[in-house]
Amino acid sequence: MTAPTLEQAYTTCEDITRTEARNFYWGIRLLTKQRRSALCAVYALARRVDDIGDGDLPIEEKATQLEAVRKELSALDRSTDPVMVAVADAAHRFPVPLEAFDELLDGVWMDIEGRRYGTFDELTEYCRCVAGSIGRLCLGVFGSKPHPGAAHYADALGIALQQTNILRDIREDLLTGRVYLPKEDLDAFGVDLRISDGVLADPDGGLANLIRHSAARAREWYADGLRLGPLLDRRSGACCLAMAGIYRQLLERIAEQPSAVYDKRLSLSGREKLGVAVRALGGKAA
């Protein structure tokens, strides 16, 4: 297979990101052109890994595909795959921590295994793999002022976004046999997680209370992670604020009305996302 030109490789990644990153692209488009292209490359590869985990293939084939991605990452400069070509170039231009993709692969394997989590600490390790890794990859593209906590803040922000995803997708995940709410939390709030007539069952309000409790905990991770903002340049900071702002607004909507996620996948409107992006460009968090 003939290797694509860099322009072709980046165009492929930007097309994937524009089509698939329904929330992240609102922030990514605020970056300078070179950083936008690099972050689209990172997203496109992360999306490929996620799609393997969420696809319908047998477990053995998923394992084979994940291992193929891992091997190709170890030989990026020889790849002719457009996404890999773009990632390789992005890693030459910016200090992208490619080892974070290995953590993402580990986290997606946890999904494939159907792993469940007894404690919030166990869930945090999963979130660190599948989302903290993305935060650190983004930081590599953004760049930051020298600060010993920068990587920690990026990690925390990714974990906050993943906790929001978990609360938004309780029903959708349960339909595919996945449960991310820790057993200790389910037990503490007396929740028997199940679906009745297509709707999450919550006969005594325990699930709603658990969701509010989880949302309050996620707010603490956002507060920690958003300390990254002042360490970034204006455009990168705006991207960070926009991506985080969309998910924070979604979290607040879920916390205000937990039942909104009982029968559907909640999302913000395009107008609402645009408002978050505009405020982020002005340096304001949603």
mmCIF file of N, CA and C in Angstrom, residues 75-179:
data_model
loop_
_atom_site.group_PDB
_atom_site.id
_atom_site.type_symbol
_atom_site.label_atom_id
_atom_site.label_comp_id
_atom_site.label_asym_id
_atom_site.label_seq_id
_atom_site.Cartn_x
_atom_site.Cartn_y
_atom_site.Cartn_z
ATOM 1 N N ALA A 75 5.839 0.954 15.526
ATOM 2 C CA ALA A 75 6.570 1.120 14.261
ATOM 3 C C ALA A 75 5.885 2.190 13.413
ATOM 4 N N LEU A 76 5.553 3.312 14.046
ATOM 5 C CA LEU A 76 4.765 4.350 13.394
ATOM 6 C C LEU A 76 5.391 4.853 12.099
ATOM 7 N N ASP A 77 6.691 5.052 12.104
ATOM 8 C CA ASP A 77 7.341 5.670 10.949
ATOM 9 C C ASP A 77 7.318 4.785 9.702
ATOM 10 N N ARG A 78 6.955 3.528 9.867
ATOM 11 C CA ARG A 78 6.890 2.626 8.709
ATOM 12 C C ARG A 78 5.452 2.390 8.236
ATOM 13 N N SER A 79 4.493 2.969 8.935
ATOM 14 C CA SER A 79 3.088 2.734 8.600
ATOM 15 C C SER A 79 2.673 3.482 7.341
ATOM 16 N N THR A 80 1.762 2.873 6.590
ATOM 17 C CA THR A 80 1.159 3.533 5.430
ATOM 18 C C THR A 80 -0.320 3.849 5.671
ATOM 19 N N ASP A 81 -0.784 3.568 6.889
ATOM 20 C CA ASP A 81 -2.163 3.875 7.256
ATOM 21 C C ASP A 81 -2.286 5.390 7.461
ATOM 22 N N PRO A 82 -3.274 6.041 6.857
ATOM 23 C CA PRO A 82 -3.382 7.509 6.960
ATOM 24 C C PRO A 82 -3.414 8.027 8.389
ATOM 25 N N VAL A 83 -4.180 7.389 9.258
ATOM 26 C CA VAL A 83 -4.268 7.853 10.639
ATOM 27 C C VAL A 83 -2.921 7.714 11.335
ATOM 28 N N MET A 84 -2.260 6.592 11.139
ATOM 29 C CA MET A 84 -0.963 6.380 11.767
ATOM 30 C C MET A 84 0.092 7.344 11.216
ATOM 31 N N VAL A 85 0.019 7.628 9.925
ATOM 32 C CA VAL A 85 0.947 8.586 9.316
ATOM 33 C C VAL A 85 0.770 9.965 9.966
ATOM 34 N N ALA A 86 -0.476 10.369 10.171
ATOM 35 C CA ALA A 86 -0.749 11.663 10.797
ATOM 36 C C ALA A 86 -0.300 11.673 12.252
ATOM 37 N N VAL A 87 -0.555 10.592 12.978
ATOM 38 C CA VAL A 87 -0.122 10.518 14.376
ATOM 39 C C VAL A 87 1.401 10.587 14.471
ATOM 40 N N ALA A 88 2.081 9.891 13.583
ATOM 41 C CA ALA A 88 3.548 9.913 13.586
ATOM 42 C C ALA A 88 4.062 11.333 13.373
ATOM 43 N N ASP A 89 3.476 12.050 12.422
ATOM 44 C CA ASP A 89 3.909 13.421 12.168
ATOM 45 C C ASP A 89 3.591 14.323 13.356
ATOM 46 N N ALA A 90 2.400 14.151 13.936
ATOM 47 C CA ALA A 90 2.023 14.955 15.101
ATOM 48 C C ALA A 90 3.003 14.742 16.247
ATOM 49 N N ALA A 91 3.440 13.496 16.428
ATOM 50 C CA ALA A 91 4.381 13.178 17.510
ATOM 51 C C ALA A 91 5.768 13.756 17.237
ATOM 52 N N HIS A 92 6.096 13.974 15.982
ATOM 53 C CA HIS A 92 7.366 14.638 15.645
ATOM 54 C C HIS A 92 7.276 16.142 15.902
ATOM 55 N N ARG A 93 6.099 16.705 15.694
ATOM 56 C CA ARG A 93 5.917 18.150 15.841
ATOM 57 C C ARG A 93 5.687 18.573 17.292
ATOM 58 N N PHE A 94 5.045 17.688 18.069
ATOM 59 C CA PHE A 94 4.672 18.018 19.445
ATOM 60 C C PHE A 94 5.089 16.877 20.371
ATOM 61 N N PRO A 95 5.262 17.177 21.670
ATOM 62 C CA PRO A 95 5.638 16.120 22.622
ATOM 63 C C PRO A 95 4.440 15.251 23.016
ATOM 64 N N VAL A 96 3.883 14.563 22.038
ATOM 65 C CA VAL A 96 2.713 13.714 22.283
ATOM 66 C C VAL A 96 3.178 12.437 22.987
ATOM 67 N N PRO A 97 2.649 12.134 24.174
ATOM 68 C CA PRO A 97 3.072 10.935 24.907
ATOM 69 C C PRO A 97 2.424 9.673 24.327
ATOM 70 N N LEU A 98 3.041 9.096 23.321
ATOM 71 C CA LEU A 98 2.438 7.967 22.612
ATOM 72 C C LEU A 98 2.148 6.786 23.530
ATOM 73 N N GLU A 99 2.879 6.680 24.642
ATOM 74 C CA GLU A 99 2.623 5.581 25.576
ATOM 75 C C GLU A 99 1.218 5.655 26.163
ATOM 76 N N ALA A 100 0.594 6.843 26.112
ATOM 77 C CA ALA A 100 -0.777 6.966 26.610
ATOM 78 C C ALA A 100 -1.745 6.144 25.770
ATOM 79 N N PHE A 101 -1.416 5.919 24.490
ATOM 80 C CA PHE A 101 -2.269 5.056 23.667
ATOM 81 C C PHE A 101 -2.256 3.620 24.192
ATOM 82 N N ASP A 102 -1.134 3.187 24.758
ATOM 83 C CA ASP A 102 -1.088 1.848 25.360
ATOM 84 C C ASP A 102 -2.059 1.753 26.530
ATOM 85 N N GLU A 103 -2.160 2.824 27.319
ATOM 86 C CA GLU A 103 -3.115 2.836 28.427
ATOM 87 C C GLU A 103 -4.545 2.794 27.900
ATOM 88 N N LEU A 104 -4.791 3.537 26.815
ATOM 89 C CA LEU A 104 -6.128 3.497 26.212
ATOM 90 C C LEU A 104 -6.468 2.092 25.746
ATOM 91 N N LEU A 105 -5.518 1.429 25.122
ATOM 92 C CA LEU A 105 -5.737 0.046 24.677
ATOM 93 C C LEU A 105 -6.041 -0.860 25.870
ATOM 94 N N ASP A 106 -5.329 -0.667 26.975
ATOM 95 C CA ASP A 106 -5.595 -1.456 28.190
ATOM 96 C C ASP A 106 -7.001 -1.198 28.705
ATOM 97 N N GLY A 107 -7.425 0.067 28.688
ATOM 98 C CA GLY A 107 -8.759 0.408 29.177
ATOM 99 C C GLY A 107 -9.856 -0.172 28.307
ATOM 100 N N VAL A 108 -9.668 -0.131 27.001
ATOM 101 C CA VAL A 108 -10.678 -0.698 26.101
ATOM 102 C C VAL A 108 -10.752 -2.213 26.273
ATOM 103 N N TRP A 109 -9.633 -2.843 26.579
ATOM 104 C CA TRP A 109 -9.672 -4.277 26.853
ATOM 105 C C TRP A 109 -10.517 -4.573 28.103
ATOM 106 N N MET A 110 -10.475 -3.688 29.094
ATOM 107 C CA MET A 110 -11.335 -3.848 30.270
ATOM 108 C C MET A 110 -12.797 -3.857 29.851
ATOM 109 N N ASP A 111 -13.142 -2.989 28.892
ATOM 110 C CA ASP A 111 -14.518 -2.967 28.370
ATOM 111 C C ASP A 111 -14.865 -4.284 27.689
ATOM 112 N N ILE A 112 -13.947 -4.762 26.859
ATOM 113 C CA ILE A 112 -14.194 -5.996 26.118
ATOM 114 C C ILE A 112 -14.386 -7.172 27.067
ATOM 115 N N GLU A 113 -13.607 -7.179 28.136
ATOM 116 C CA GLU A 113 -13.735 -8.231 29.148
ATOM 117 C C GLU A 113 -15.045 -8.141 29.915
ATOM 118 N N GLY A 114 -15.681 -6.969 29.873
ATOM 119 C CA GLY A 114 -16.897 -6.765 30.657
ATOM 120 C C GLY A 114 -16.604 -6.565 32.128
ATOM 121 N N ARG A 115 -15.450 -5.986 32.406
ATOM 122 C CA ARG A 115 -15.047 -5.808 33.806
ATOM 123 C C ARG A 115 -16.017 -4.900 34.552
ATOM 124 N N ARG A 116 -16.289 -5.243 35.792
ATOM 125 C CA ARG A 116 -17.103 -4.393 36.665
ATOM 126 C C ARG A 116 -16.240 -3.938 37.838
ATOM 127 N N TYR A 117 -16.707 -2.916 38.537
ATOM 128 C CA TYR A 117 -15.859 -2.236 39.498
ATOM 129 C C TYR A 117 -16.492 -2.250 40.886
ATOM 130 N N GLY A 118 -15.717 -2.746 41.834
ATOM 131 C CA GLY A 118 -16.236 -2.840 43.189
ATOM 132 C C GLY A 118 -16.194 -1.526 43.925
ATOM 133 N N THR A 119 -15.174 -0.738 43.663
ATOM 134 C CA THR A 119 -14.981 0.522 44.383
ATOM 135 C C THR A 119 -14.766 1.670 43.401
ATOM 136 N N PHE A 120 -14.909 2.876 43.916
ATOM 137 C CA PHE A 120 -14.668 4.032 43.065
ATOM 138 C C PHE A 120 -13.194 4.132 42.687
ATOM 139 N N ASP A 121 -12.312 3.711 43.574
ATOM 140 C CA ASP A 121 -10.882 3.715 43.230
ATOM 141 C C ASP A 121 -10.610 2.820 42.023
ATOM 142 N N GLU A 122 -11.265 1.660 41.970
ATOM 143 C CA GLU A 122 -11.101 0.772 40.814
ATOM 144 C C GLU A 122 -11.636 1.435 39.551
ATOM 145 N N LEU A 123 -12.784 2.091 39.674
ATOM 146 C CA LEU A 123 -13.351 2.789 38.521
ATOM 147 C C LEU A 123 -12.427 3.914 38.063
ATOM 148 N N THR A 124 -11.814 4.599 39.006
ATOM 149 C CA THR A 124 -10.903 5.689 38.663
ATOM 150 C C THR A 124 -9.744 5.187 37.819
ATOM 151 N N GLU A 125 -9.228 4.006 38.129
ATOM 152 C CA GLU A 125 -8.127 3.453 37.334
ATOM 153 C C GLU A 125 -8.575 3.179 35.899
ATOM 154 N N TYR A 126 -9.805 2.694 35.746
ATOM 155 C CA TYR A 126 -10.350 2.497 34.403
ATOM 156 C C TYR A 126 -10.467 3.846 33.681
ATOM 157 N N CYS A 127 -11.032 4.848 34.364
ATOM 158 C CA CYS A 127 -11.200 6.168 33.764
ATOM 159 C C CYS A 127 -9.852 6.766 33.383
ATOM 160 N N ARG A 128 -8.858 6.519 34.202
ATOM 161 C CA ARG A 128 -7.513 7.036 33.904
ATOM 162 C C ARG A 128 -6.985 6.421 32.605
ATOM 163 N N CYS A 129 -7.289 5.148 32.389
ATOM 164 C CA CYS A 129 -6.830 4.483 31.163
ATOM 165 C C CYS A 129 -7.547 5.011 29.923
ATOM 166 N N VAL A 130 -8.880 5.079 29.980
ATOM 167 C CA VAL A 130 -9.627 5.402 28.761
ATOM 168 C C VAL A 130 -9.802 6.900 28.532
ATOM 169 N N ALA A 131 -9.653 7.717 29.580
ATOM 170 C CA ALA A 131 -9.911 9.149 29.413
ATOM 171 C C ALA A 131 -8.776 10.024 29.936
ATOM 172 N N GLY A 132 -8.179 9.656 31.064
ATOM 173 C CA GLY A 132 -7.018 10.407 31.521
ATOM 174 C C GLY A 132 -5.920 10.355 30.472
ATOM 175 N N SER A 133 -5.816 9.220 29.800
ATOM 176 C CA SER A 133 -4.831 9.084 28.724
ATOM 177 C C SER A 133 -5.081 10.110 27.626
ATOM 178 N N ILE A 134 -6.342 10.343 27.300
ATOM 179 C CA ILE A 134 -6.686 11.320 26.265
ATOM 180 C C ILE A 134 -6.339 12.729 26.742
ATOM 181 N N GLY A 135 -6.571 13.000 28.008
ATOM 182 C CA GLY A 135 -6.196 14.298 28.555
ATOM 183 C C GLY A 135 -4.704 14.555 28.413
ATOM 184 N N ARG A 136 -3.902 13.534 28.683
ATOM 185 C CA ARG A 136 -2.448 13.691 28.574
ATOM 186 C C ARG A 136 -1.992 13.798 27.122
ATOM 187 N N LEU A 137 -2.669 13.088 26.221
ATOM 188 C CA LEU A 137 -2.368 13.226 24.803
ATOM 189 C C LEU A 137 -2.697 14.642 24.319
ATOM 190 N N CYS A 138 -3.829 15.169 24.756
ATOM 191 C CA CYS A 138 -4.199 16.542 24.403
ATOM 192 C C CYS A 138 -3.163 17.532 24.926
ATOM 193 N N LEU A 139 -2.717 17.334 26.147
ATOM 194 C CA LEU A 139 -1.720 18.229 26.734
ATOM 195 C C LEU A 139 -0.451 18.248 25.892
ATOM 196 N N GLY A 140 -0.069 17.087 25.348
ATOM 197 C CA GLY A 140 1.107 17.037 24.493
ATOM 198 C C GLY A 140 0.958 17.932 23.278
ATOM 199 N N VAL A 141 -0.267 18.014 22.748
ATOM 200 C CA VAL A 141 -0.528 18.881 21.597
ATOM 201 C C VAL A 141 -0.640 20.337 22.037
ATOM 202 N N PHE A 142 -1.313 20.588 23.143
ATOM 203 C CA PHE A 142 -1.501 21.956 23.621
ATOM 204 C C PHE A 142 -0.171 22.619 23.973
ATOM 205 N N GLY A 143 0.681 21.854 24.683
ATOM 206 C CA GLY A 143 1.836 22.464 25.302
ATOM 207 C C GLY A 143 1.369 23.250 26.517
ATOM 208 N N SER A 144 2.243 23.557 27.448
ATOM 209 C CA SER A 144 1.842 24.317 28.631
ATOM 210 C C SER A 144 3.049 25.010 29.238
ATOM 211 N N LYS A 145 2.769 25.972 30.103
ATOM 212 C CA LYS A 145 3.842 26.574 30.887
ATOM 213 C C LYS A 145 4.434 25.481 31.777
ATOM 214 N N PRO A 146 5.721 25.553 32.071
ATOM 215 C CA PRO A 146 6.308 24.536 32.958
ATOM 216 C C PRO A 146 5.591 24.516 34.304
ATOM 217 N N HIS A 147 5.080 23.373 34.674
ATOM 218 C CA HIS A 147 4.370 23.236 35.959
ATOM 219 C C HIS A 147 4.342 21.758 36.322
ATOM 220 N N PRO A 148 4.717 21.421 37.543
ATOM 221 C CA PRO A 148 4.756 20.002 37.920
ATOM 222 C C PRO A 148 3.397 19.322 37.930
ATOM 223 N N GLY A 149 2.314 20.107 37.992
ATOM 224 C CA GLY A 149 0.983 19.509 38.071
ATOM 225 C C GLY A 149 0.254 19.423 36.748
ATOM 226 N N ALA A 150 0.874 19.869 35.653
ATOM 227 C CA ALA A 150 0.150 19.951 34.377
ATOM 228 C C ALA A 150 -0.408 18.600 33.938
ATOM 229 N N ALA A 151 0.426 17.565 33.952
ATOM 230 C CA ALA A 151 -0.042 16.242 33.519
ATOM 231 C C ALA A 151 -1.140 15.725 34.440
ATOM 232 N N HIS A 152 -1.016 15.998 35.738
ATOM 233 C CA HIS A 152 -2.052 15.579 36.695
ATOM 234 C C HIS A 152 -3.382 16.264 36.380
ATOM 235 N N TYR A 153 -3.340 17.571 36.080
ATOM 236 C CA TYR A 153 -4.575 18.293 35.784
ATOM 237 C C TYR A 153 -5.234 17.742 34.514
ATOM 238 N N ALA A 154 -4.413 17.462 33.489
ATOM 239 C CA ALA A 154 -4.959 16.904 32.246
ATOM 240 C C ALA A 154 -5.598 15.546 32.499
ATOM 241 N N ASP A 155 -4.940 14.748 33.325
ATOM 242 C CA ASP A 155 -5.457 13.437 33.694
ATOM 243 C C ASP A 155 -6.794 13.575 34.427
ATOM 244 N N ALA A 156 -6.846 14.493 35.391
ATOM 245 C CA ALA A 156 -8.060 14.699 36.191
ATOM 246 C C ALA A 156 -9.219 15.170 35.320
ATOM 247 N N LEU A 157 -8.926 16.025 34.353
ATOM 248 C CA LEU A 157 -9.993 16.519 33.489
ATOM 249 C C LEU A 157 -10.563 15.394 32.639
ATOM 250 N N GLY A 158 -9.684 14.538 32.129
ATOM 251 C CA GLY A 158 -10.167 13.385 31.374
ATOM 252 C C GLY A 158 -11.041 12.480 32.226
ATOM 253 N N ILE A 159 -10.632 12.259 33.471
ATOM 254 C CA ILE A 159 -11.401 11.412 34.380
ATOM 255 C C ILE A 159 -12.768 12.037 34.667
ATOM 256 N N ALA A 160 -12.810 13.365 34.805
ATOM 257 C CA ALA A 160 -14.082 14.059 35.038
ATOM 258 C C ALA A 160 -15.027 13.867 33.863
ATOM 259 N N LEU A 161 -14.494 14.002 32.647
ATOM 260 C CA LEU A 161 -15.330 13.816 31.457
ATOM 261 C C LEU A 161 -15.854 12.386 31.373
ATOM 262 N N GLN A 162 -15.019 11.427 31.727
ATOM 263 C CA GLN A 162 -15.460 10.031 31.663
ATOM 264 C C GLN A 162 -16.543 9.743 32.691
ATOM 265 N N GLN A 163 -16.436 10.338 33.878
ATOM 266 C CA GLN A 163 -17.495 10.156 34.878
ATOM 267 C C GLN A 163 -18.820 10.719 34.364
ATOM 268 N N THR A 164 -18.744 11.823 33.628
ATOM 269 C CA THR A 164 -19.957 12.384 33.032
ATOM 270 C C THR A 164 -20.535 11.420 31.999
ATOM 271 N N ASN A 165 -19.665 10.876 31.172
ATOM 272 C CA ASN A 165 -20.111 9.885 30.184
ATOM 273 C C ASN A 165 -20.823 8.717 30.853
ATOM 274 N N ILE A 166 -20.256 8.244 31.941
ATOM 275 C CA ILE A 166 -20.820 7.089 32.647
ATOM 276 C C ILE A 166 -22.238 7.391 33.124
ATOM 277 N N LEU A 167 -22.445 8.574 33.687
ATOM 278 C CA LEU A 167 -23.777 8.938 34.177
ATOM 279 C C LEU A 167 -24.756 9.130 33.018
ATOM 280 N N ARG A 168 -24.275 9.709 31.931
ATOM 281 C CA ARG A 168 -25.147 9.904 30.766
ATOM 282 C C ARG A 168 -25.574 8.577 30.161
ATOM 283 N N ASP A 169 -24.688 7.592 30.181
ATOM 284 C CA ASP A 169 -24.886 6.357 29.416
ATOM 285 C C ASP A 169 -25.265 5.149 30.271
ATOM 286 N N ILE A 170 -25.770 5.367 31.479
ATOM 287 C CA ILE A 170 -26.110 4.227 32.346
ATOM 288 C C ILE A 170 -27.017 3.241 31.620
ATOM 289 N N ARG A 171 -28.078 3.752 31.021
ATOM 290 C CA ARG A 171 -29.050 2.880 30.350
ATOM 291 C C ARG A 171 -28.431 2.221 29.123
ATOM 292 N N GLU A 172 -27.797 3.009 28.292
ATOM 293 C CA GLU A 172 -27.197 2.484 27.065
ATOM 294 C C GLU A 172 -26.166 1.398 27.372
ATOM 295 N N ASP A 173 -25.349 1.635 28.403
ATOM 296 C CA ASP A 173 -24.340 0.640 28.774
ATOM 297 C C ASP A 173 -24.985 -0.634 29.307
ATOM 298 N N LEU A 174 -26.032 -0.472 30.126
ATOM 299 C CA LEU A 174 -26.688 -1.641 30.702
ATOM 300 C C LEU A 174 -27.311 -2.511 29.612
ATOM 301 N N LEU A 175 -27.816 -1.886 28.567
ATOM 302 C CA LEU A 175 -28.390 -2.633 27.451
ATOM 303 C C LEU A 175 -27.357 -3.522 26.757
ATOM 304 N N THR A 176 -26.078 -3.145 26.858
ATOM 305 C CA THR A 176 -25.006 -3.957 26.258
ATOM 306 C C THR A 176 -24.275 -4.790 27.313
ATOM 307 N N GLY A 177 -24.848 -4.855 28.518
ATOM 308 C CA GLY A 177 -24.264 -5.687 29.563
ATOM 309 C C GLY A 177 -23.138 -5.052 30.341
ATOM 310 N N ARG A 178 -22.953 -3.754 30.185
ATOM 311 C CA ARG A 178 -21.877 -3.071 30.888
ATOM 312 C C ARG A 178 -22.416 -2.255 32.051
ATOM 313 N N VAL A 179 -21.704 -2.309 33.170
ATOM 314 C CA VAL A 179 -22.050 -1.525 34.356
ATOM 315 C C VAL A 179 -20.783 -0.849 34.848
#
